[in-house]
Short mmCIF file of C-alpha atoms in Angstrom, two decimals:
data_model
loop_
_atom_site.label_atom_id
_atom_site.label_comp_id
_atom_site.label_asym_id
_atom_site.label_seq_id
_atom_site.Cartn_x
_atom_site.Cartn_y
_atom_site.Cartn_z
CA MET I 25 -76.09 53.88 10.32
CA LYS I 26 -72.07 54.35 8.95
CA ARG I 27 -71.60 51.99 11.79
CA ARG I 28 -73.09 49.47 10.15
CA ILE I 29 -71.87 50.16 6.88
CA LYS I 30 -67.76 49.92 8.37
CA ARG I 31 -69.33 46.29 9.78
CA LEU I 32 -70.46 45.07 6.91
CA LYS I 33 -67.15 45.95 5.10
CA ARG I 34 -65.14 44.28 7.77
CA LEU I 35 -67.09 40.92 6.60
CA VAL I 36 -67.28 41.00 3.42
CA LEU I 37 -63.18 40.97 3.02
CA LEU I 38 -63.15 38.66 5.50
CA MET I 39 -64.71 36.12 3.75
CA PHE I 40 -61.54 36.16 1.40
CA CYS I 41 -58.73 36.04 3.99
CA ARG I 42 -58.45 34.10 7.24
CA PRO I 43 -59.17 35.70 10.90
CA GLY I 44 -55.28 37.28 12.53
CA ARG I 45 -54.62 37.88 9.23
CA TRP I 46 -54.43 41.50 8.94
CA SER I 47 -55.20 43.92 11.92
CA LYS I 48 -56.83 46.23 9.92
CA ALA I 49 -59.07 44.02 7.02
CA PRO I 50 -61.01 47.29 5.88
CA LEU I 51 -57.94 48.86 5.42
CA PHE I 52 -55.84 46.22 2.33
CA GLY I 53 -58.20 48.17 -0.25
CA THR I 54 -57.81 51.83 0.50
CA GLU I 55 -54.65 51.50 1.09
CA LYS I 56 -51.18 49.82 -0.97
CA ILE I 57 -49.20 49.63 2.52
CA CYS I 58 -46.97 46.33 1.15
CA ILE I 59 -43.43 47.22 -0.39
CA LEU I 60 -44.47 45.22 -3.48
CA GLY I 61 -47.62 47.65 -4.11
CA PRO I 62 -46.80 51.02 -6.08
CA ARG I 63 -45.65 53.79 -3.39
CA GLY I 64 -47.87 56.77 -2.73
CA LYS I 65 -52.05 56.57 -3.24
CA GLY I 66 -53.71 57.84 -5.36
CA PRO I 67 -57.54 57.15 -7.26
CA HIS I 68 -56.03 54.18 -8.47
CA ASP I 69 -56.02 52.78 -5.03
CA SER I 70 -59.92 52.81 -4.73
CA HIS I 71 -62.27 49.76 -2.38
CA SER I 72 -62.36 46.05 -3.66
CA ALA I 73 -64.50 43.13 -2.17
CA GLY I 74 -60.37 41.20 -2.03
CA PRO I 75 -57.66 41.86 -1.80
CA PRO I 76 -55.96 42.65 -4.62
CA ARG I 77 -53.37 40.07 -5.77
CA TRP I 78 -49.78 42.29 -5.56
CA LEU I 79 -50.98 42.03 -2.42
CA ARG I 80 -52.07 38.46 -1.96
CA GLN I 81 -48.98 36.79 -4.67
CA ALA I 82 -46.75 39.18 -1.89
CA ILE I 83 -47.73 37.46 1.38
CA ASP I 84 -47.47 34.10 -0.08
CA LYS I 85 -44.26 35.13 -1.03
CA GLY I 86 -42.65 36.42 1.55
CA ALA I 87 -42.51 39.82 0.96
CA CYS I 88 -45.43 41.35 4.03
CA SER I 89 -46.10 40.35 7.39
CA TYR I 90 -48.40 37.79 7.18
CA HIS I 91 -50.40 39.48 9.64
CA ASN I 92 -50.12 42.07 8.91
CA PRO I 93 -49.26 44.11 5.45
CA ARG I 94 -48.43 47.64 7.11
CA VAL I 95 -45.05 45.11 8.58
CA LEU I 96 -42.44 43.55 6.66
CA ALA I 97 -41.40 40.27 6.63
CA PRO I 98 -38.75 40.13 8.77
CA ASN I 99 -36.27 39.20 6.26
CA PHE I 100 -36.43 42.26 5.16
CA LYS I 101 -34.97 44.82 5.81
CA HIS I 102 -34.71 47.74 3.34
CA LEU I 103 -34.95 49.09 0.05
CA THR I 104 -30.35 49.07 -1.70
CA LYS I 105 -29.90 51.02 -4.83
CA PHE I 106 -28.25 48.28 -7.40
CA GLU I 107 -26.52 49.07 -10.50
CA LEU I 108 -25.54 46.78 -14.12
CA LEU I 109 -25.31 46.89 -17.35
CA VAL I 110 -26.84 43.86 -19.82
CA PRO I 111 -24.23 42.06 -20.97
CA PRO I 112 -23.75 41.48 -24.98
CA GLN I 113 -24.36 37.51 -24.20
CA SER I 114 -27.21 37.89 -22.26
CA ALA I 115 -28.89 39.60 -24.85
CA GLY I 116 -32.16 37.60 -25.95
CA LEU I 117 -33.64 36.87 -22.29
CA ARG I 118 -36.70 37.96 -20.18
CA LEU I 119 -36.14 41.32 -17.86
CA ASP I 120 -37.30 38.97 -15.30
CA LYS I 121 -34.78 35.81 -15.80
CA PHE I 122 -31.99 38.05 -16.14
CA LEU I 123 -32.70 39.47 -12.44
CA ALA I 124 -33.46 36.10 -11.69
CA GLN I 125 -29.90 35.29 -12.90
CA GLN I 126 -27.83 37.94 -10.87
CA PHE I 127 -29.83 37.90 -8.16
CA SER I 128 -30.08 34.81 -7.02
CA ASN I 129 -31.46 35.16 -3.69
CA TYR I 130 -34.84 36.62 -5.04
CA SER I 131 -37.63 34.63 -6.36
CA ARG I 132 -38.63 35.14 -9.43
CA THR I 133 -41.79 36.09 -9.10
CA LEU I 134 -40.83 38.39 -6.17
CA LEU I 135 -38.51 39.93 -8.92
CA ALA I 136 -41.34 40.87 -11.87
CA ALA I 137 -43.66 41.63 -9.08
CA LEU I 138 -40.50 44.76 -8.44
CA VAL I 139 -41.14 44.89 -12.20
CA LYS I 140 -44.68 45.77 -12.58
CA ASP I 141 -44.52 48.43 -9.46
CA GLY I 142 -42.57 50.74 -11.72
CA CYS I 143 -39.14 49.51 -8.95
CA VAL I 144 -36.79 48.53 -11.93
CA ARG I 145 -36.08 51.10 -15.41
CA VAL I 146 -34.32 49.94 -18.01
CA GLY I 147 -32.36 52.56 -20.42
CA GLN I 148 -34.24 54.98 -21.43
CA LEU I 149 -37.43 53.09 -21.51
CA LYS I 150 -41.04 55.02 -20.21
CA PRO I 151 -42.48 52.90 -16.51
CA ASN I 152 -44.97 51.31 -18.35
CA LYS I 153 -42.60 50.19 -21.81
CA VAL I 154 -41.18 47.90 -18.44
CA LYS I 155 -42.21 44.92 -17.94
CA PRO I 156 -41.20 40.83 -17.01
CA ALA I 157 -41.47 39.75 -20.84
CA LEU I 158 -39.30 42.71 -22.13
CA LYS I 159 -36.74 40.99 -24.18
CA LEU I 160 -33.13 42.62 -23.66
CA GLU I 161 -30.92 43.83 -26.48
CA GLY I 162 -27.78 43.80 -25.07
CA GLY I 163 -25.82 46.73 -23.76
CA GLU I 164 -28.63 47.99 -21.51
CA ALA I 165 -28.08 49.92 -18.39
CA ILE I 166 -30.68 48.86 -15.65
CA SER I 167 -30.84 50.26 -11.93
CA LEU I 168 -33.50 49.22 -9.64
CA GLU I 169 -34.19 49.06 -6.51
CA LEU I 170 -33.71 45.07 -4.10
CA PRO I 171 -35.46 45.07 -0.57
CA ALA I 172 -32.10 43.61 1.58
CA ILE I 173 -32.53 40.26 2.57
CA GLU I 174 -31.08 38.43 5.18
CA GLU I 175 -28.58 35.07 4.36
CA LEU I 176 -30.79 31.86 5.05
CA ASP I 177 -29.49 30.41 7.75
CA LEU I 178 -28.58 27.29 5.88
CA GLU I 179 -27.61 24.44 7.46
CA PRO I 180 -25.47 21.48 6.13
CA GLN I 181 -26.93 18.69 6.93
CA GLU I 182 -25.53 15.12 6.51
CA ILE I 183 -27.90 13.81 4.20
CA PRO I 184 -26.59 10.50 1.63
CA LEU I 185 -26.05 11.96 -2.50
CA HIS I 186 -25.67 9.19 -5.06
CA ILE I 187 -22.94 11.58 -6.95
CA LEU I 188 -22.96 10.38 -10.86
CA PHE I 189 -20.48 12.88 -11.46
CA GLU I 190 -18.12 15.49 -10.25
CA ASP I 191 -15.00 18.30 -11.62
CA ASP I 192 -14.24 21.46 -10.67
CA ALA I 193 -17.51 23.49 -11.91
CA ILE I 194 -20.06 20.93 -11.56
CA VAL I 195 -20.76 18.68 -9.38
CA VAL I 196 -24.66 15.22 -11.04
CA VAL I 197 -26.17 13.92 -9.19
CA ASN I 198 -29.49 10.94 -8.49
CA LYS I 199 -31.35 12.64 -6.66
CA GLN I 200 -33.53 10.21 -4.06
CA ALA I 201 -37.15 9.97 -3.62
CA ALA I 202 -38.39 12.48 -0.90
CA LEU I 203 -35.93 14.54 -1.26
CA ALA I 204 -36.83 18.28 -2.34
CA CYS I 205 -34.78 20.40 -3.89
CA HIS I 206 -34.90 23.96 -1.25
CA PRO I 207 -36.69 24.20 1.61
CA PRO I 208 -39.94 26.18 1.44
CA ARG I 209 -39.68 29.12 4.01
CA ALA I 210 -36.61 29.21 6.35
CA GLY I 211 -35.86 27.27 9.65
CA GLN I 212 -36.27 24.35 7.53
CA GLY I 213 -34.23 22.11 6.15
CA GLY I 214 -33.19 18.31 4.94
CA THR I 215 -33.21 18.97 1.83
CA LEU I 216 -31.02 19.02 -1.95
CA ALA I 217 -29.33 22.43 -0.38
CA ASN I 218 -28.92 21.51 2.98
CA ALA I 219 -26.96 17.50 1.70
CA LEU I 220 -25.23 20.10 -1.45
CA LEU I 221 -23.90 22.19 1.96
CA PHE I 222 -22.46 19.85 2.93
CA HIS I 223 -20.93 17.55 1.45
CA PHE I 224 -19.11 20.97 -1.65
CA GLU I 225 -17.75 24.13 0.00
CA ALA I 226 -17.94 26.12 -3.46
CA LEU I 227 -20.76 26.59 -3.94
CA SER I 228 -22.84 28.74 -6.82
CA GLY I 229 -25.36 30.76 -4.41
CA LYS I 230 -23.85 30.69 -1.32
CA GLY I 231 -26.09 32.16 1.54
CA SER I 232 -28.83 31.70 -0.63
CA ALA I 233 -31.75 30.01 0.01
CA ARG I 234 -30.85 27.34 -3.42
CA PRO I 235 -26.64 27.54 -3.37
CA GLY I 236 -25.82 25.37 -6.44
CA ILE I 237 -29.09 24.96 -7.76
CA VAL I 238 -29.93 25.26 -11.20
CA HIS I 239 -32.93 23.79 -11.95
CA ARG I 240 -35.41 21.63 -9.59
CA LEU I 241 -36.97 17.90 -9.71
CA ASP I 242 -39.68 17.37 -6.85
CA ALA I 243 -39.94 16.00 -4.75
CA ASP I 244 -41.33 12.75 -5.66
CA THR I 245 -39.67 12.60 -8.30
CA THR I 246 -36.18 10.99 -8.42
CA GLY I 247 -33.52 11.41 -10.90
CA VAL I 248 -30.78 13.30 -12.68
CA MET I 249 -30.04 16.52 -10.72
CA VAL I 250 -27.09 18.86 -12.21
CA CYS I 251 -26.04 21.57 -9.70
CA ALA I 252 -22.65 23.75 -10.04
CA LYS I 253 -20.17 24.83 -7.74
CA ASP I 254 -19.52 28.93 -9.36
CA ASP I 255 -21.64 32.06 -10.31
CA SER I 256 -20.46 31.06 -14.09
CA ALA I 257 -21.12 27.36 -14.63
CA HIS I 258 -24.96 28.60 -13.03
CA PHE I 259 -24.98 31.14 -15.57
CA LYS I 260 -24.05 29.33 -18.58
CA LEU I 261 -25.86 26.19 -17.59
CA ALA I 262 -28.63 29.00 -16.71
CA ARG I 263 -29.42 29.76 -19.66
CA GLN I 264 -29.09 26.76 -21.40
CA PHE I 265 -32.36 25.50 -19.86
CA GLU I 266 -33.59 28.37 -21.10
CA GLN I 267 -33.17 28.49 -24.58
CA ARG I 268 -34.39 25.20 -24.12
CA SER I 269 -30.85 22.95 -25.63
CA VAL I 270 -30.78 20.88 -22.16
CA THR I 271 -32.31 16.64 -23.84
CA LYS I 272 -34.37 15.17 -20.80
CA GLU I 273 -35.54 12.18 -20.75
CA TYR I 274 -37.88 10.66 -18.08
CA LEU I 275 -39.57 7.13 -17.80
CA THR I 276 -42.71 6.94 -15.85
CA ILE I 277 -45.72 4.38 -15.37
CA VAL I 278 -48.86 5.25 -15.70
CA ARG I 279 -52.69 3.71 -15.88
CA GLY I 280 -54.25 2.71 -18.49
CA VAL I 281 -53.14 1.48 -21.37
CA VAL I 282 -51.62 3.67 -24.00
CA LYS I 283 -53.38 3.45 -28.26
CA ALA I 284 -50.71 5.17 -29.56
CA ASP I 285 -46.45 4.45 -29.67
CA ARG I 286 -46.23 7.73 -29.62
CA ASP I 287 -47.44 10.94 -29.22
CA VAL I 288 -47.10 14.31 -28.15
CA ILE I 289 -48.87 16.69 -25.65
CA ASP I 290 -49.34 20.09 -27.00
CA LYS I 291 -51.59 21.93 -23.90
CA PRO I 292 -50.40 25.13 -22.22
CA ILE I 293 -50.49 24.85 -18.76
CA GLU I 294 -51.41 27.00 -15.55
CA ARG I 295 -51.97 27.10 -11.76
CA ASP I 296 -55.69 26.04 -10.90
CA PRO I 297 -56.63 28.14 -8.76
CA ASN I 298 -58.79 26.46 -6.57
CA HIS I 299 -54.99 24.00 -5.56
CA ARG I 300 -52.49 26.94 -5.57
CA GLU I 301 -50.36 23.69 -5.08
CA MET I 302 -51.29 21.48 -8.43
CA MET I 303 -51.32 22.50 -12.22
CA ARG I 304 -53.56 22.04 -14.87
CA VAL I 305 -54.24 22.06 -18.32
CA GLY I 306 -55.48 25.97 -19.30
CA ALA I 307 -57.63 26.64 -21.57
CA GLY I 308 -56.16 28.74 -23.73
CA SER I 309 -54.62 30.86 -20.72
CA GLY I 310 -51.65 29.28 -19.49
CA ARG I 311 -48.67 29.01 -20.24
CA ASN I 312 -46.78 26.47 -23.71
CA ALA I 313 -45.85 23.16 -22.52
CA VAL I 314 -45.36 20.29 -24.74
CA THR I 315 -44.79 17.44 -24.18
CA GLU I 316 -43.59 13.97 -26.21
CA TYR I 317 -44.04 10.25 -25.29
CA GLU I 318 -42.70 6.76 -25.75
CA VAL I 319 -45.20 3.47 -25.75
CA LEU I 320 -41.41 1.08 -23.96
CA GLU I 321 -44.08 -1.94 -22.21
CA ARG I 322 -48.04 -1.96 -21.69
CA PHE I 323 -49.44 -5.18 -19.26
CA ALA I 324 -53.01 -5.52 -18.61
CA GLY I 325 -54.18 -2.44 -17.33
CA PHE I 326 -51.05 -0.39 -17.17
CA THR I 327 -47.84 0.66 -19.99
CA PHE I 328 -43.89 1.74 -19.33
CA LEU I 329 -43.23 5.23 -21.09
CA ARG I 330 -40.02 7.00 -22.16
CA CYS I 331 -41.19 11.04 -22.18
CA ARG I 332 -39.72 13.98 -23.48
CA PRO I 333 -40.63 17.06 -22.38
CA ARG I 334 -39.73 19.90 -24.54
CA THR I 335 -41.01 22.48 -22.10
CA GLY I 336 -40.55 22.77 -18.13
CA ARG I 337 -43.40 23.58 -16.62
CA THR I 338 -43.97 22.82 -13.48
CA HIS I 339 -45.58 18.91 -13.78
CA GLN I 340 -46.32 19.47 -16.35
CA ILE I 341 -45.68 14.99 -17.28
CA ARG I 342 -47.89 14.78 -14.70
CA VAL I 343 -50.51 17.38 -15.84
CA HIS I 344 -50.18 16.40 -19.80
CA LEU I 345 -50.23 11.95 -19.22
CA ASN I 346 -53.58 12.97 -16.35
CA CYS I 347 -55.17 15.32 -18.89
CA VAL I 348 -55.33 12.42 -21.63
CA GLY I 349 -56.55 10.42 -18.86
CA HIS I 350 -53.22 7.78 -17.94
CA PRO I 351 -52.21 10.03 -14.68
CA VAL I 352 -48.63 8.90 -13.44
CA VAL I 353 -49.28 5.70 -11.10
CA SER I 354 -49.21 7.11 -7.11
CA ASP I 355 -49.41 10.75 -8.27
CA ARG I 356 -51.13 11.77 -5.08
CA LEU I 357 -51.73 15.36 -6.28
CA TYR I 358 -53.20 14.60 -10.00
CA SER I 359 -54.16 9.79 -9.15
CA ARG I 360 -57.25 9.11 -7.40
CA ARG I 361 -54.93 6.37 -6.09
CA PRO I 362 -52.30 7.72 -3.95
CA PHE I 363 -50.18 4.78 -3.61
CA LEU I 364 -50.15 1.19 -5.97
CA THR I 365 -50.18 -3.30 -4.49
CA LEU I 366 -49.84 -6.32 -5.09
CA SER I 367 -52.61 -7.06 -5.04
CA GLU I 368 -54.47 -4.70 -7.48
CA ILE I 369 -51.46 -6.05 -10.09
CA GLN I 370 -53.34 -9.35 -9.51
CA GLY I 371 -56.85 -8.57 -9.36
CA ARG I 372 -57.00 -9.76 -6.13
CA THR I 373 -58.55 -7.94 -3.25
CA PRO I 374 -56.30 -6.37 -0.84
CA ASP I 375 -54.71 -7.62 2.07
CA ALA I 376 -54.80 -5.92 5.40
CA GLY I 377 -51.80 -3.48 5.88
CA GLU I 378 -50.39 -4.55 2.42
CA PRO I 379 -47.18 -2.17 1.89
CA PRO I 380 -46.96 -0.41 -1.15
CA LEU I 381 -45.62 -1.52 -3.73
CA ILE I 382 -44.31 2.83 -5.00
CA ALA I 383 -46.13 5.39 -2.65
CA ARG I 384 -44.83 7.77 -4.80
CA GLN I 385 -45.10 9.38 -8.18
CA ALA I 386 -43.33 6.27 -10.32
CA LEU I 387 -42.08 9.31 -12.12
CA HIS I 388 -37.66 9.40 -12.89
CA ALA I 389 -35.42 11.86 -14.90
CA ALA I 390 -33.70 9.19 -16.04
CA ARG I 391 -31.25 11.04 -18.65
CA LEU I 392 -30.24 14.15 -18.70
CA GLY I 393 -27.81 15.92 -22.08
CA PHE I 394 -26.48 19.19 -21.32
CA GLU I 395 -22.69 21.62 -22.73
CA HIS I 396 -20.23 21.22 -20.06
CA PRO I 397 -20.12 25.21 -18.45
CA VAL I 398 -16.73 24.88 -19.38
CA THR I 399 -15.06 22.83 -22.10
CA GLY I 400 -18.07 23.20 -24.41
CA LEU I 401 -18.51 19.37 -24.57
CA ARG I 402 -21.87 17.93 -25.26
CA VAL I 403 -21.93 15.59 -22.78
CA GLN I 404 -25.07 13.60 -21.39
CA PHE I 405 -25.63 11.29 -17.23
CA GLU I 406 -28.04 8.77 -17.37
CA ALA I 407 -29.21 7.37 -13.78
CA PRO I 408 -30.36 4.07 -12.57
CA LEU I 409 -34.61 3.60 -12.29
CA ALA I 410 -34.67 3.85 -8.91
CA GLU I 411 -35.51 0.74 -6.73
CA ASP I 412 -39.28 1.19 -6.05
CA MET I 413 -40.18 1.58 -10.31
CA GLU I 414 -38.01 -1.77 -10.95
CA ARG I 415 -40.50 -3.30 -8.52
CA CYS I 416 -43.37 -2.23 -9.52
CA LEU I 417 -42.26 -3.28 -13.13
CA ALA I 418 -40.95 -7.30 -12.01
CA ALA I 419 -44.83 -6.82 -10.68
CA LEU I 420 -45.77 -5.64 -13.78
CA ARG I 421 -44.18 -8.25 -15.76
CA GLY I 422 -44.30 -11.30 -13.26
CA HIS I 423 -47.88 -11.19 -13.09
CA ASN I 424 -49.75 -8.98 -16.29
CA VAL I 425 -49.58 -10.03 -19.58
CA GLU I 426 -47.93 -7.59 -21.87
CA VAL I 427 -50.16 -5.85 -24.51
CA PRO I 428 -49.04 -6.19 -27.72
CA SER I 429 -48.94 -2.64 -29.35
CA PRO I 430 -52.38 -1.74 -31.43
CA HIS I 431 -49.96 -0.90 -34.28
CA ALA I 432 -47.37 -4.34 -34.47
CA VAL I 433 -47.34 -6.28 -37.34
CA PRO I 434 -48.50 -10.50 -36.12
CA ASP I 435 -45.15 -12.59 -37.38
CA GLY I 436 -45.49 -14.18 -41.14
CA SER I 437 -47.63 -10.55 -42.44
CA GLU I 438 -46.29 -8.72 -44.36
CA LEU I 439 -46.91 -4.56 -44.78
CA VAL I 440 -48.33 -3.95 -48.26
CA GLU I 441 -47.57 -0.62 -49.15
CA GLY I 442 -50.25 2.02 -49.78
CA GLU I 443 -52.13 0.00 -47.21
CA ASP I 444 -52.67 1.42 -43.84
CA GLU I 445 -51.24 -0.39 -40.77
#
């Protein structure tokens, strides 16, 4: 009987994890064996029907071995103790954001997990009061233990870059399509980080997985990005992104005719539990996200928009526009049609083997404004529209009748004060 129960438990557990992921699946419910788990065992270590969230996240982030959580990931060697003092200029920052700025080799997700599991102490606060969202006041003494990570062998690669501006502190580039900002895991290349290592000797966070990378754009989103050449510039730029003082402007082509000339989408965003690479509008449980947009041109079945995100959530513009019924053209994640062809614009049957006008999401970071980390002056940079989006707009303008604004005043007529437009 005991044998049958043991086999049944194992089968239930394997429903929640792929075969071969754990060598002894029944153990993970009763023993916390990852370095991210609470140390030691106790009454809270009860058996569960599925892997605990902290363990799933730890394995996904590479903190534990993929096949056996008893074994640390190859790039984790041992715990090292760090002590630091929160400077006055960091007052108001969340604890996890502050730690991510200080330890750029570690992801914010990993650092937040360490905070939750009691590996971080802040001043005289009790451990149960130390949370990732804790607001720092400045002057606190922080002690923590971090797993030592081998420096990733990130190779410089001769990838061409369109440099808009460069000085001793920053580099502003116009990122091309099909270029990720940094490798998703060790041993991979062909990213902006590899290109920056080839073109520039001085970069912030050199030796980490994200040298020079202050913020990110999706791999298939083109446009303006600012990169830092030293840690001081990186810190000051990152602080501006955290405080939302950076102005961002995007251009996009969406499906459908947007009725309102301008509007604001204020809907929380969360990760889709069924598709981990996607985000979705949350039902009150997501993170606050606000996007304002303005119509630039209307066509039959399409609209050219300018978007200004007030927050910086993953896939924010793409998710928000999709939720109001206007997905970004050629968005493979959120649109049902992964590309746009000339025949579709002309309303005819597509030709066999017809090449797409644009085969990636029609989204471009057109403008970026911030305070220069050295001079303190407000600067703004613009990137010309990518060639594939220009080609798409030219086709829309040449083969499609522009639709006037539903709020436009006809020639020769006047608006009467006090009446609806």
